[in-house]
Every structure is written in structure tokens, then in C-alpha cells.
Coordinates of C-alpha atoms in Angstrom, one line a residue:
X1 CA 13.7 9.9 30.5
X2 CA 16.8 7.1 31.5
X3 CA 19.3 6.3 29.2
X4 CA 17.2 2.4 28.7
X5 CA 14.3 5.3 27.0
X6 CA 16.8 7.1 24.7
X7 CA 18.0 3.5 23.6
X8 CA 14.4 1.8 23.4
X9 CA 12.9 1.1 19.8
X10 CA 9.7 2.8 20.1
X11 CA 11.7 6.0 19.4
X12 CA 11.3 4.8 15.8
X13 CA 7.4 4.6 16.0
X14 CA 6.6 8.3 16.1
X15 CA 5.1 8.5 13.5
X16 CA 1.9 6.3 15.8
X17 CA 2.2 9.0 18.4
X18 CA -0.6 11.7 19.0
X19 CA 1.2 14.8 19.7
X20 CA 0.6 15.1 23.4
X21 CA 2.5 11.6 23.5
X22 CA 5.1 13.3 21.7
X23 CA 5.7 16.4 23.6
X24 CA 6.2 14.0 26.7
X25 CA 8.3 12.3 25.3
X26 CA 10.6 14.8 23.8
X27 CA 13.3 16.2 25.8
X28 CA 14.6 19.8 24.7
X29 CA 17.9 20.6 23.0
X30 CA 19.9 22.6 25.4
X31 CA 20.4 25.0 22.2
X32 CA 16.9 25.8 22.3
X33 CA 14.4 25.3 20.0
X34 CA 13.4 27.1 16.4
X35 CA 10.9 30.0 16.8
X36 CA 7.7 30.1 14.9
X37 CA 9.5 33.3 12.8
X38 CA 11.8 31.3 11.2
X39 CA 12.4 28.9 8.4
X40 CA 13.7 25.6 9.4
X41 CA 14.5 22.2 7.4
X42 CA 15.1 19.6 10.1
X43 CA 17.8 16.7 8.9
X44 CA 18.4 13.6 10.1
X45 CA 18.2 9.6 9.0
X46 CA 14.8 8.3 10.1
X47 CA 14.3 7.7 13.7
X48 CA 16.2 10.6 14.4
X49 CA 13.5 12.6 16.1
X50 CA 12.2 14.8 13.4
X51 CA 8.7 13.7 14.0
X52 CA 8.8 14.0 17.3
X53 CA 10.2 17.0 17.5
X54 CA 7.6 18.3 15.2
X55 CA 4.8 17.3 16.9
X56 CA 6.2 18.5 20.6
X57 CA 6.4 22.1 18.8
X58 CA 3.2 21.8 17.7
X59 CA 1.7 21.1 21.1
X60 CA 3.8 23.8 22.7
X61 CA 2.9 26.6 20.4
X62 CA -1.0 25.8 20.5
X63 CA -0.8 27.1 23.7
X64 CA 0.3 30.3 22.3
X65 CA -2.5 32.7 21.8
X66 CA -0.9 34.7 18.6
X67 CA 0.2 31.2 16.7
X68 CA -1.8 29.2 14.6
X69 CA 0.6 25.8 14.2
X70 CA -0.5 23.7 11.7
X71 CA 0.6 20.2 11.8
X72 CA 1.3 18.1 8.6
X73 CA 1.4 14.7 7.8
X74 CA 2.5 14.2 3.8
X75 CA 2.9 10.2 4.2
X76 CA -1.2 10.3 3.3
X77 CA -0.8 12.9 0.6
X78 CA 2.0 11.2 -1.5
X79 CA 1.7 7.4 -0.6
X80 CA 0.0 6.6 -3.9
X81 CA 1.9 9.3 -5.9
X82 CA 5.0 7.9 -5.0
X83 CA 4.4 4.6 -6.3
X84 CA 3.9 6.3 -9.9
X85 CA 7.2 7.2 -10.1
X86 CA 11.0 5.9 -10.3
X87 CA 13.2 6.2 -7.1
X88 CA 15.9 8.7 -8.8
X89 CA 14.2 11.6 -11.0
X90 CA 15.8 12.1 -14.0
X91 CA 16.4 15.4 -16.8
X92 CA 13.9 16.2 -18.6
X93 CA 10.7 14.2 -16.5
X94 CA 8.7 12.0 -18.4
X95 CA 5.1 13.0 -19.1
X96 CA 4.1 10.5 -16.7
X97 CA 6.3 12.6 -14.4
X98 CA 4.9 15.6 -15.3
X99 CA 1.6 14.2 -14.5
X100 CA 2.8 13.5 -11.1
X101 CA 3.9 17.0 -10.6
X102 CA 0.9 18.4 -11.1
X103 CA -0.8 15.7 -8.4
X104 CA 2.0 16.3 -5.7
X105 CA 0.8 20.3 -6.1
X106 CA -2.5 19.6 -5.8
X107 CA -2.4 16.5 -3.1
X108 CA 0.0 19.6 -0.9
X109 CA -2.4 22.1 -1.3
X110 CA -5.1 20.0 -0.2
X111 CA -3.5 18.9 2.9
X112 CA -2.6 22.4 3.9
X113 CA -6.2 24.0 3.2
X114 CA -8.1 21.2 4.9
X115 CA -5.2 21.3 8.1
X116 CA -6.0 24.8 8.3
X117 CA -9.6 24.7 8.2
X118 CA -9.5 22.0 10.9
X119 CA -7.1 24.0 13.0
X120 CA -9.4 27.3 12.9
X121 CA -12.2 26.5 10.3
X122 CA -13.6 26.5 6.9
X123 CA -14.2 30.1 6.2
X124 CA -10.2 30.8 6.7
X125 CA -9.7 29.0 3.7
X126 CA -12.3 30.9 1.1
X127 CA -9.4 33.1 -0.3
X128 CA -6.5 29.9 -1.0
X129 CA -10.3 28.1 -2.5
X130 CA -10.4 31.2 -5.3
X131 CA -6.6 30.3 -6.0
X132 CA -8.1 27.4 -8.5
X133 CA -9.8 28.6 -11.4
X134 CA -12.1 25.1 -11.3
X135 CA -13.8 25.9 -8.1
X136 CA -16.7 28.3 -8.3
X137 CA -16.8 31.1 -5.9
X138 CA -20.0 29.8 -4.5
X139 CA -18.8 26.7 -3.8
X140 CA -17.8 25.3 0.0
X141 CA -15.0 23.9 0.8
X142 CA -16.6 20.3 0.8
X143 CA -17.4 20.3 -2.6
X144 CA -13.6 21.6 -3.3
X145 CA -12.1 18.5 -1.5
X146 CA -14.0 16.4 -3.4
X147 CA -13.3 17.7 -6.4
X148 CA -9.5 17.5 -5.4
X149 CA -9.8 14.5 -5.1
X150 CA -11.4 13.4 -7.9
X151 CA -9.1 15.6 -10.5
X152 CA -5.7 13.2 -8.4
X153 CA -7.7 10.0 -9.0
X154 CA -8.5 10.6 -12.7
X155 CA -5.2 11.8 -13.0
X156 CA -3.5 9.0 -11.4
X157 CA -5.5 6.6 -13.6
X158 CA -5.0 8.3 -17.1
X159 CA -1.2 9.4 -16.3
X160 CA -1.7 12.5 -18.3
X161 CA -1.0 16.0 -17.0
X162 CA -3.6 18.5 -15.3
X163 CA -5.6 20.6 -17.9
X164 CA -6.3 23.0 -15.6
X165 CA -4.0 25.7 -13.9
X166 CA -2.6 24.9 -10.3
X167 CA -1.7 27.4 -7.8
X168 CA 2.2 27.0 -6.3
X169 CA 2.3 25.5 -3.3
X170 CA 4.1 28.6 -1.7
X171 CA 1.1 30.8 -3.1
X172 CA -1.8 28.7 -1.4
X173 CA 0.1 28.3 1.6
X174 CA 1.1 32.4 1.8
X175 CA -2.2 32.9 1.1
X176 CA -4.1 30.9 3.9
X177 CA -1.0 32.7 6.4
X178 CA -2.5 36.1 5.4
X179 CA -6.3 34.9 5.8
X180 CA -5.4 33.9 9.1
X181 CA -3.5 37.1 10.0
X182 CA -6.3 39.6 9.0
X183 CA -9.1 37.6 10.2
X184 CA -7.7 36.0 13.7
X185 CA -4.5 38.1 14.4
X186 CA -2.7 34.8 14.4
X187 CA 1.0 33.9 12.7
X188 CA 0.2 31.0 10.4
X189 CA 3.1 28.0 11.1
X190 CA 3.3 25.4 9.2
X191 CA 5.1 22.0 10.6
X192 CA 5.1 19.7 7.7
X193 CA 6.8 16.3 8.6
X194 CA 7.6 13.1 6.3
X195 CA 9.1 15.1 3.4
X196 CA 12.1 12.7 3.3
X197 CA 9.2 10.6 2.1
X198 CA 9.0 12.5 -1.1
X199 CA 10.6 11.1 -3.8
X200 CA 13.1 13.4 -5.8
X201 CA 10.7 14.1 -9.1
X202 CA 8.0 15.6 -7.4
X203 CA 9.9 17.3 -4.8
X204 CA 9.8 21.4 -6.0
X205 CA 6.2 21.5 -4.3
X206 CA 8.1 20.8 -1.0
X207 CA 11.2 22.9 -1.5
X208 CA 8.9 26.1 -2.4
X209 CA 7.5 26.3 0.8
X210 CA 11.0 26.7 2.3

């Protein structure tokens, strides 16, 4: 990469690159990079190379028979949540706040179940599925992302809090990690990207996994 690359715009357009396009374009730290053990927060204004560096880790450790990395895009998962709610959070949260809690939970643990399932495949997630008490145990994973789905839209639309239990974030995540470690011998790694997106009242899903 020349010095015209490392100055070029399209640095700030990551976000529209597949992953292969990313590892190529990213050029290591000479301080090495995290391993998969560990648990990292990235920081950095956007445009940094967060993103990238994200998705380059996530190309590099698919080729690793023992990982399973999972990559995560939140932008999709908290674009219309984020409209719902004011830019600064404030003490105590609102009920309409509290509303969008509950949907930042539940939009998080959707997008980690159905990456994992696309990453290895449906039956890994049956376990984090029994996590919510609304799901029956004969149910597929299908019908549980549509019924996701439908509990954030009528939630969204009547700004009134869940009526039913949601699992922590941390707790559906830890759970898919041990599916995936009994049934496939794999380490469950989780590269979840955009969370700078998140705005400050609906942040605690995010900082659990951590």
C-alpha cells in the first residue's frame, strides 16, 4: 500500500467492503494483533480502521480450524432503535427508554444467534433459542426470528416495555460459545463492529458482552 492509499478517502468506506476486500487492504500493526483469547474494545474516531481491522481478523481466523469468528454488523440491528431515543441518556430513563432497552437486548441477541447459525448452522443455536421463555422448544429457529421481530416492531410502535423476560446479552452469547465448543470443538469469537453507533441509553447490552 503507498502513502497516496493510506491518505485516499475510501479508507472511510469500510463499512461497503466484503471482508476479503478488507483483509487486503489492511496492513498489520507491527505490535501484533489481538488473539482470539482475549477481550478487546477497539477505539478510535470513525475512519480510524476499526472496521477494517475487524473484518481482516475475521478473514484470517476462518482459516483457523479451532475458531469459529463471528462477524457482526450492529448498524442493521439499532438503526431504527436509535431514532427512538435522545442523543445523551439521562438518570432515571424514561419508559420510552426502557422500552428501548428491552429492544436493543433483543435486536443483539438476534443478530448474534442468526450470525452464528449462518457461520456453522441452525442446530448450534437450539440451546441460546430455550433462553426465551416465548419460544416453544419445538419451534425452529425460523419461526424464532420472526417472532423477534415481530415482539421489536410492536414494541417500537406502542413504546411500551417488553412483557416478557429477555435473556442478557452476555448469557445468549456465553451460551451459543459453549454450544459451539461441545458440539464442534471450536472457540466461539465474536467481532462485533459499529458499536460507537450505539447511542448511550441503550448501551449496557453492548458493554456486557465485554
Amino acid at each position: 500500500m503507498t502513502d497516496a492509499d493510506l491518505r485516499s478517502p475510501i479508507q472511510l468506506d469500510a463499512d461497503r467492503y466484503s471482508t476479503d476486500v478488507a483483509a487486503s487492504r489492511y496492513v498489520k500493526h507491527p505490535g501484533g494483533i489481538p488473539q482470539p483469547n482475549e477481550h478487546c474494545l477497539f477505539l478510535g474516531p470513525r475512519g480510524a480502521g476499526k472496521t477494517i481491522m475487524l473484518k481482516a481478523l475475521y478473514t484470517e481466523w476462518r482459516a483457523v480450524p479451532e475458531l469459529l469468528p463471528v462477524y457482526i454488523e450492529l448498524q442493521p440491528s439499532i438503526a431504527k432503535i436509535a431514532g427512538e431515543l435522545p442523543l445523551y441518556g439521562h438518570e432515571p430513563l424514561s419508559p420510552r427508554d426502557r422500552a428501548m432497552l428491552d429492544c436493543m437486548s433483543l435486536a443483539v441477541s438476534v443478530a448474534l444467534v442468526t450470525g452464528v447459525a449462518r457461520a456453522l448452522r441452525p442446530e448450534s443455536t437450539v440451546d441460546a433459542l430455550s433462553l426465551f421463555s416465548w419460544h416453544p422448544s419445538t419451534g425452529t429457529l425460523e419461526e424464532w426470528t420472526r417472532n423477534a421481530h415481530k415482539r421489536l416492531r410492536d414494541a417500537l410502535v406502542s413504546g411500551a416495555p417488553f412483557t416478557f423476560e429477555t435473556p442478557p446479552v452476555f448469557v445468549v452469547a456465553t451460551t451459543l460459545g459453549d454450544s459451539v465448543r461441545r458440539d464442534d470443538q471450536k472457540t466461539l469469537v465474536l467481532l462485533v463492529d459499529q458499536i460507537d453507533h450505539v447511542p448511550s441509553p441503550v448501551f449496557q447490552p453492548i458493554v456486557s458482552l465485554l
